[in-house]
PDB file of C-alpha atoms in Angstrom:
ATOM      1  CA  MET A   1      94.990  91.634 100.526  1.00 51.00           C
ATOM      2  CA  PRO A   2      95.064  95.485 101.743  1.00 54.00           C
ATOM      3  CA  GLN A   3      92.065  96.350 104.098  1.00 53.00           C
ATOM      4  CA  LEU A   4      89.307  97.860 102.729  1.00 56.00           C
ATOM      5  CA  ASP A   5      88.312  99.791 105.832  1.00 61.00           C
ATOM      6  CA  PHE A   6      90.027 103.304 105.954  1.00 59.00           C
ATOM      7  CA  GLY A   7      89.620 105.110 109.296  1.00 61.00           C
ATOM      8  CA  PRO A   8      90.218 108.978 109.733  1.00 62.00           C
ATOM      9  CA  ASP A   9      94.051 108.877 109.617  1.00 67.00           C
ATOM     10  CA  GLN A  10      94.666 106.063 106.497  1.00 80.00           C
ATOM     11  CA  HIS A  11      94.639 106.685 102.324  1.00 90.00           C
ATOM     12  CA  ARG A  12      92.913 105.132 100.229  1.00 97.00           C
ATOM     13  CA  LYS A  13      95.888 103.702  97.790  1.00 98.00           C
ATOM     14  CA  VAL A  14      94.186 103.898  94.036  1.00 98.00           C
ATOM     15  CA  LEU A  15      96.523 102.688  91.373  1.00 98.00           C
ATOM     16  CA  LEU A  16      95.401 104.574  88.062  1.00 98.00           C
ATOM     17  CA  PRO A  17      97.678 102.735  85.148  1.00 96.00           C
ATOM     18  CA  VAL A  18      98.791 105.421  82.544  1.00 96.00           C
ATOM     19  CA  ASP A  19      99.907 105.384  79.109  1.00 93.00           C
ATOM     20  CA  GLU A  20     100.020 108.100  75.923  1.00 92.00           C
ATOM     21  CA  SER A  21      96.489 107.062  75.232  1.00 92.00           C
ATOM     22  CA  ASP A  22      93.315 108.991  75.519  1.00 93.00           C
ATOM     23  CA  HIS A  23      91.710 106.202  77.237  1.00 92.00           C
ATOM     24  CA  SER A  24      94.349 106.157  79.981  1.00 94.00           C
ATOM     25  CA  LEU A  25      93.722 110.127  80.406  1.00 96.00           C
ATOM     26  CA  ARG A  26      89.889 109.095  80.684  1.00 95.00           C
ATOM     27  CA  ALA A  27      90.496 107.052  82.967  1.00 96.00           C
ATOM     28  CA  VAL A  28      92.105 109.978  85.034  1.00 97.00           C
ATOM     29  CA  GLU A  29      89.677 112.464  84.401  1.00 97.00           C
ATOM     30  CA  TRP A  30      86.893 109.836  85.640  1.00 97.00           C
ATOM     31  CA  TYR A  31      88.526 108.961  88.735  1.00 98.00           C
ATOM     32  CA  PHE A  32      89.160 113.396  89.542  1.00 98.00           C
ATOM     33  CA  LYS A  33      85.230 113.828  88.538  1.00 97.00           C
ATOM     34  CA  PHE A  34      83.794 110.785  89.918  1.00 97.00           C
ATOM     35  CA  GLY A  35      86.247 108.713  92.068  1.00 96.00           C
ATOM     36  CA  LYS A  36      87.927 110.803  94.575  1.00 97.00           C
ATOM     37  CA  LEU A  37      88.185 110.642  97.904  1.00 96.00           C
ATOM     38  CA  PRO A  38      89.698 113.132 100.479  1.00 93.00           C
ATOM     39  CA  GLN A  39      92.493 110.925 101.823  1.00 93.00           C
ATOM     40  CA  ASP A  40      93.622 109.642  98.525  1.00 97.00           C
ATOM     41  CA  PHE A  41      96.960 108.587  97.489  1.00 97.00           C
ATOM     42  CA  VAL A  42      97.130 107.957  93.910  1.00 98.00           C
ATOM     43  CA  VAL A  43      99.910 105.705  92.152  1.00 98.00           C
ATOM     44  CA  LEU A  44     100.455 106.668  88.424  1.00 98.00           C
ATOM     45  CA  PHE A  45     101.993 103.440  87.255  1.00 97.00           C
ATOM     46  CA  HIS A  46     103.062 102.981  83.457  1.00 96.00           C
ATOM     47  CA  SER A  47     104.563  99.956  82.027  1.00 93.00           C
ATOM     48  CA  VAL A  48     107.384 100.515  79.877  1.00 88.00           C
ATOM     49  CA  ASP A  49     106.561  98.072  76.747  1.00 79.00           C
ATOM     50  CA  THR A  50     110.904  97.480  75.546  1.00 73.00           C
ATOM     51  CA  SER A  51     109.510  94.292  73.287  1.00 69.00           C
ATOM     52  CA  SER A  52     110.486  96.424  70.257  1.00 64.00           C
ATOM     53  CA  ILE A  53     113.777  97.641  71.653  1.00 65.00           C
ATOM     54  CA  ILE A  54     115.383  94.425  73.360  1.00 61.00           C
ATOM     55  CA  PRO A  55     113.276  91.369  71.404  1.00 55.00           C
ATOM     56  CA  SER A  56     113.339  88.444  73.982  1.00 53.00           C
ATOM     57  CA  SER A  57     115.912  86.582  71.592  1.00 50.00           C
ATOM     58  CA  GLY A  58     118.028  89.562  71.190  1.00 50.00           C
ATOM     59  CA  TYR A  59     117.735  89.465  67.047  1.00 51.00           C
ATOM     60  CA  THR A  60     115.332  91.331  64.559  1.00 52.00           C
ATOM     61  CA  TRP A  61     114.493  89.663  61.696  1.00 53.00           C
ATOM     62  CA  ALA A  62     117.765  91.434  60.130  1.00 58.00           C
ATOM     63  CA  GLY A  63     119.963  90.087  63.077  1.00 61.00           C
ATOM     64  CA  PRO A  64     121.161  91.690  65.962  1.00 62.00           C
ATOM     65  CA  LEU A  65     120.755  95.569  66.527  1.00 61.00           C
ATOM     66  CA  PRO A  66     123.923  97.056  67.145  1.00 72.00           C
ATOM     67  CA  MET A  67     124.326  99.102  71.006  1.00 76.00           C
ATOM     68  CA  THR A  68     124.171 102.279  69.505  1.00 84.00           C
ATOM     69  CA  ALA A  69     120.708 101.870  68.067  1.00 79.00           C
ATOM     70  CA  VAL A  70     119.450  99.904  71.331  1.00 77.00           C
ATOM     71  CA  GLU A  71     121.014 103.087  73.681  1.00 84.00           C
ATOM     72  CA  LYS A  72     118.940 105.528  71.504  1.00 87.00           C
ATOM     73  CA  MET A  73     115.738 103.480  71.374  1.00 85.00           C
ATOM     74  CA  LEU A  74     116.370 103.234  75.388  1.00 86.00           C
ATOM     75  CA  LYS A  75     117.125 106.729  75.931  1.00 90.00           C
ATOM     76  CA  GLU A  76     113.733 107.645  73.323  1.00 90.00           C
ATOM     77  CA  LYS A  77     111.564 105.709  75.818  1.00 89.00           C
ATOM     78  CA  GLU A  78     112.948 107.297  78.818  1.00 91.00           C
ATOM     79  CA  GLN A  79     112.250 110.565  77.931  1.00 94.00           C
ATOM     80  CA  GLU A  80     109.035 109.716  76.968  1.00 93.00           C
ATOM     81  CA  VAL A  81     108.208 108.397  80.227  1.00 94.00           C
ATOM     82  CA  LYS A  82     109.851 111.684  81.620  1.00 96.00           C
ATOM     83  CA  GLU A  83     107.192 113.556  79.935  1.00 97.00           C
ATOM     84  CA  LEU A  84     104.373 110.722  80.644  1.00 96.00           C
ATOM     85  CA  LYS A  85     105.495 111.804  84.212  1.00 97.00           C
ATOM     86  CA  LEU A  86     105.059 115.578  83.788  1.00 98.00           C
ATOM     87  CA  LYS A  87     101.536 115.283  82.302  1.00 97.00           C
ATOM     88  CA  TYR A  88     100.053 112.920  84.980  1.00 97.00           C
ATOM     89  CA  VAL A  89     101.942 114.328  88.079  1.00 97.00           C
ATOM     90  CA  ASN A  90     100.272 118.255  87.071  1.00 97.00           C
ATOM     91  CA  LEU A  91      97.156 116.358  87.104  1.00 97.00           C
ATOM     92  CA  LEU A  92      97.793 115.434  90.299  1.00 97.00           C
ATOM     93  CA  ASN A  93      98.830 118.963  91.549  1.00 97.00           C
ATOM     94  CA  VAL A  94      96.193 120.635  90.179  1.00 97.00           C
ATOM     95  CA  ASN A  95      93.593 118.221  91.277  1.00 97.00           C
ATOM     96  CA  HIS A  96      95.360 118.450  94.797  1.00 96.00           C
ATOM     97  CA  VAL A  97      95.604 114.505  95.113  1.00 97.00           C
ATOM     98  CA  GLN A  98      99.048 112.865  96.494  1.00 97.00           C
ATOM     99  CA  GLY A  99     100.905 110.233  94.841  1.00 97.00           C
ATOM    100  CA  GLU A 100     103.728 109.246  93.211  1.00 97.00           C
ATOM    101  CA  PHE A 101     104.483 107.878  89.672  1.00 97.00           C
ATOM    102  CA  LEU A 102     105.889 104.956  88.907  1.00 96.00           C
ATOM    103  CA  TYR A 103     107.192 103.082  86.275  1.00 94.00           C
ATOM    104  CA  SER A 104     108.101  99.069  85.200  1.00 92.00           C
ATOM    105  CA  SER A 105     109.867  97.748  82.437  1.00 85.00           C
ATOM    106  CA  ALA A 106     109.900  93.784  84.191  1.00 75.00           C
ATOM    107  CA  PHE A 107     107.537  92.356  82.627  1.00 76.00           C
ATOM    108  CA  ASN A 108     106.122  90.975  78.735  1.00 77.00           C
ATOM    109  CA  HIS A 109     102.774  92.098  79.581  1.00 86.00           C
ATOM    110  CA  ALA A 110     101.260  95.132  80.690  1.00 90.00           C
ATOM    111  CA  GLY A 111      98.331  93.563  83.106  1.00 92.00           C
ATOM    112  CA  GLU A 112     101.062  91.258  84.815  1.00 93.00           C
ATOM    113  CA  ALA A 113     102.552  94.619  85.789  1.00 94.00           C
ATOM    114  CA  ILE A 114     100.081  96.702  86.980  1.00 96.00           C
ATOM    115  CA  ILE A 115      98.689  93.558  89.223  1.00 97.00           C
ATOM    116  CA  ASP A 116     102.447  93.116  90.342  1.00 96.00           C
ATOM    117  CA  ALA A 117     102.265  97.038  91.112  1.00 97.00           C
ATOM    118  CA  CYS A 118      99.150  96.168  93.110  1.00 98.00           C
ATOM    119  CA  GLU A 119     100.512  93.470  95.378  1.00 97.00           C
ATOM    120  CA  GLN A 120     103.892  95.437  95.948  1.00 96.00           C
ATOM    121  CA  ARG A 121     102.089  99.273  96.995  1.00 97.00           C
ATOM    122  CA  SER A 122      99.337  97.533  98.839  1.00 97.00           C
ATOM    123  CA  ILE A 123      96.316  99.183  96.415  1.00 98.00           C
ATOM    124  CA  HIS A 124      93.326  99.192  97.485  1.00 97.00           C
ATOM    125  CA  TYR A 125      91.385  99.871  94.521  1.00 97.00           C
ATOM    126  CA  VAL A 126      92.161 100.440  90.369  1.00 98.00           C
ATOM    127  CA  ILE A 127      90.864 102.357  88.138  1.00 97.00           C
ATOM    128  CA  MET A 128      92.194 101.949  84.051  1.00 95.00           C
ATOM    129  CA  GLY A 129      90.605 102.822  80.256  1.00 93.00           C
ATOM    130  CA  ASN A 130      89.553 100.323  78.056  1.00 87.00           C
ATOM    131  CA  ARG A 131      90.569 100.367  74.719  1.00 75.00           C
ATOM    132  CA  GLY A 132      87.147  99.114  73.053  1.00 61.00           C
ATOM    133  CA  MET A 133      88.602  96.351  71.450  1.00 58.00           C
ATOM    134  CA  GLY A 134      85.962  93.767  69.622  1.00 58.00           C
ATOM    135  CA  ALA A 135      85.048  90.223  70.839  1.00 58.00           C
ATOM    136  CA  ILE A 136      87.669  88.953  68.210  1.00 56.00           C
ATOM    137  CA  ARG A 137      90.583  90.782  68.268  1.00 53.00           C
ATOM    138  CA  ARG A 138      89.896  90.679  72.246  1.00 50.00           C
ATOM    139  CA  THR A 139      90.375  86.881  72.184  1.00 51.00           C
ATOM    140  CA  PHE A 140      93.277  86.651  70.139  1.00 49.00           C
ATOM    141  CA  LEU A 141      95.360  89.106  71.491  1.00 48.00           C
ATOM    142  CA  GLY A 142      93.817  89.651  74.908  1.00 58.00           C
ATOM    143  CA  SER A 143      92.952  92.870  76.817  1.00 85.00           C
ATOM    144  CA  ILE A 144      94.993  94.341  79.800  1.00 90.00           C
ATOM    145  CA  SER A 145      92.090  95.598  81.061  1.00 91.00           C
ATOM    146  CA  ASP A 146      90.526  92.191  80.988  1.00 90.00           C
ATOM    147  CA  TYR A 147      93.857  90.379  82.068  1.00 92.00           C
ATOM    148  CA  VAL A 148      93.837  93.077  85.538  1.00 95.00           C
ATOM    149  CA  LEU A 149      90.241  92.337  86.389  1.00 93.00           C
ATOM    150  CA  HIS A 150      90.401  88.692  86.458  1.00 93.00           C
ATOM    151  CA  HIS A 151      93.938  88.984  88.338  1.00 95.00           C
ATOM    152  CA  ALA A 152      93.310  91.761  91.053  1.00 96.00           C
ATOM    153  CA  HIS A 153      91.777  90.399  94.105  1.00 96.00           C
ATOM    154  CA  ILE A 154      90.669  93.847  94.916  1.00 98.00           C
ATOM    155  CA  PRO A 155      87.607  96.147  92.949  1.00 97.00           C
ATOM    156  CA  VAL A 156      88.766  97.311  89.395  1.00 97.00           C
ATOM    157  CA  THR A 157      86.576 100.213  87.534  1.00 96.00           C
ATOM    158  CA  ILE A 158      86.997 100.266  83.747  1.00 94.00           C
ATOM    159  CA  ILE A 159      86.397 103.005  82.094  1.00 93.00           C
ATOM    160  CA  PRO A 160      84.874 101.958  78.583  1.00 89.00           C
ATOM    161  CA  PRO A 161      85.710 103.915  75.559  1.00 86.00           C
ATOM    162  CA  PRO A 162      83.598 106.375  74.412  1.00 83.00           C
ATOM    163  CA  THR A 163      80.818 105.511  71.796  1.00 79.00           C
ATOM    164  CA  LEU A 164      79.816 107.329  68.822  1.00 68.00           C
ATOM    165  CA  LYS A 165      76.169 108.830  68.364  1.00 69.00           C
ATOM    166  CA  LYS A 166      74.819 110.250  64.835  1.00 63.00           C
ATOM    167  CA  ASP A 167      73.578 113.509  65.486  1.00 61.00           C
ATOM    168  CA  SER A 168      70.690 115.504  63.368  1.00 58.00           C
ATOM    169  CA  LYS A 169      72.870 115.852  60.480  1.00 61.00           C
ATOM    170  CA  SER A 170      73.820 111.882  60.302  1.00 52.00           C
ATOM    171  CA  LYS A 171      77.527 113.014  61.027  1.00 54.00           C
ATOM    172  CA  GLU A 172      79.271 110.719  63.919  1.00 49.00           C
ATOM    173  CA  THR A 173      79.896 112.542  66.919  1.00 51.00           C
ATOM    174  CA  GLU A 174      82.141 111.041  69.795  1.00 52.00           C
ATOM    175  CA  GLN A 175      80.030 110.653  73.030  1.00 51.00           C
ATOM    176  CA  PRO A 176      81.720 110.848  76.541  1.00 52.00           C
ATOM    177  CA  ASN A 177      80.200 107.058  77.768  1.00 51.00           C
ATOM    178  CA  GLY A 178      83.650 106.631  79.885  1.00 48.00           C
ATOM    179  CA  THR A 179      82.294 110.076  81.689  1.00 47.00           C
ATOM    180  CA  ALA A 180      79.453 108.261  83.530  1.00 45.00           C
ATOM    181  CA  LYS A 181      76.513 110.480  84.865  1.00 44.00           C
ATOM    182  CA  ASP A 182      76.229 111.633  88.728  1.00 46.00           C
ATOM    183  CA  PRO A 183      73.482 108.592  89.854  1.00 42.00           C
ATOM    184  CA  LYS A 184      71.765 111.014  91.482  1.00 42.00           C
ATOM    185  CA  GLU A 185      71.262 112.231  87.756  1.00 45.00           C
ATOM    186  CA  ALA A 186      70.488 109.177  86.184  1.00 41.00           C
ATOM    187  CA  THR A 187      67.896 108.571  88.882  1.00 40.00           C
ATOM    188  CA  ASN A 188      66.098 112.012  88.471  1.00 44.00           C
ATOM    189  CA  GLU A 189      66.362 111.103  84.558  1.00 44.00           C
ATOM    190  CA  LYS A 190      64.101 107.618  85.118  1.00 43.00           C
ATOM    191  CA  SER A 191      61.536 109.517  87.141  1.00 41.00           C
TER     192      SER A 191
END
């Protein structure tokens, strides 16, 4: 387990799991707004899901996939990862944060991949988005954020999805629930 005390010359290593979702982007933006420290080193981590391309048995319901089809799908995944890397590395640069982009396709479950990356990179802190699944769906499908929260031996912050709030015309609008207020502002509202 990494040491949580930092000297002036040391970096705090923060892992931000990323994918193509708004939930992931919201967590990264939350980090830039509320979690960033000057000496942070950010590890942007993406778990590549290849289960739809290469099933564990090697067969689909219609039989084995031709290698040309598998190669084409892998190239498409590779392009998606390149685009994701470009998007998030640009965000690091714009926000003047040191870091790197890593990805893995070695695990069937993204939560396991995240835990492994934390251990391999001696991560101090994880910040990740939550998709907001209901209790029943989470019970049957599992939740990546729940898995990380219960298996990481380091602090984990989970940024919730936005809530829907009805405006004056009875239309539902998104509220940035995942964009937490500054603690000082929350204190001022109570008084």
